[in-house]
Amino acid sequence: PIFAMSRVAGWVAHIVEYLQANRIFRPRAIYNGPVDVEYTPMEERG
């Protein structure tokens, strides 16, 4: 409780900044790498 109480002002300030700037709070993580890749054992990697 004491840990959170000491940081509430900072958390609220960040939220107010995000709301005023109309920015994405935390973007969704969308994987955009290769999908169908075959597994290569460690011994064969180089």
Coordinates of C-alpha atoms in Angstrom, one line a residue:
P1 CA 0.0 0.0 0.0
I2 CA 2.7 2.5 0.9
F3 CA 4.6 1.6 -2.3
A4 CA 1.6 2.4 -4.4
M5 CA 0.7 5.6 -2.5
S6 CA 4.0 7.1 -3.1
R7 CA 3.6 6.6 -6.9
V8 CA 0.0 7.4 -7.5
A9 CA 0.8 11.0 -8.4
G10 CA 3.2 9.9 -11.1
W11 CA 0.8 7.3 -12.5
V12 CA -2.0 9.9 -12.6
A13 CA 0.3 12.4 -14.3
H14 CA 1.2 9.8 -17.0
I15 CA -2.5 9.0 -17.6
V16 CA -3.4 12.7 -17.9
E17 CA -0.5 13.1 -20.5
Y18 CA -1.7 10.1 -22.5
L19 CA -5.3 11.3 -22.5
Q20 CA -4.3 14.9 -23.6
A21 CA -1.9 13.7 -26.3
N22 CA -4.5 11.1 -27.5
R23 CA -1.7 8.5 -28.0
I24 CA -1.9 4.8 -27.8
F25 CA -1.3 3.8 -24.2
R26 CA 0.4 0.5 -25.0
P27 CA 0.4 -0.7 -28.6
R28 CA -0.8 -4.2 -29.3
A29 CA 2.0 -6.7 -30.0
I30 CA 1.4 -8.0 -33.5
Y31 CA 3.9 -10.6 -34.8
N32 CA 4.9 -9.8 -38.4
G33 CA 7.7 -12.3 -38.9
P34 CA 7.8 -15.5 -40.9
V35 CA 5.0 -18.0 -40.1
D36 CA 5.7 -21.4 -41.6
V37 CA 9.4 -21.9 -40.8
E38 CA 10.8 -25.4 -40.3
Y39 CA 12.7 -26.1 -37.1
T40 CA 16.4 -26.5 -37.5
P41 CA 18.3 -28.4 -34.7
M42 CA 21.0 -26.5 -32.9
E43 CA 23.7 -28.8 -34.3
E44 CA 22.7 -27.9 -37.9
R45 CA 22.5 -24.2 -37.4
G46 CA 25.4 -22.0 -38.5

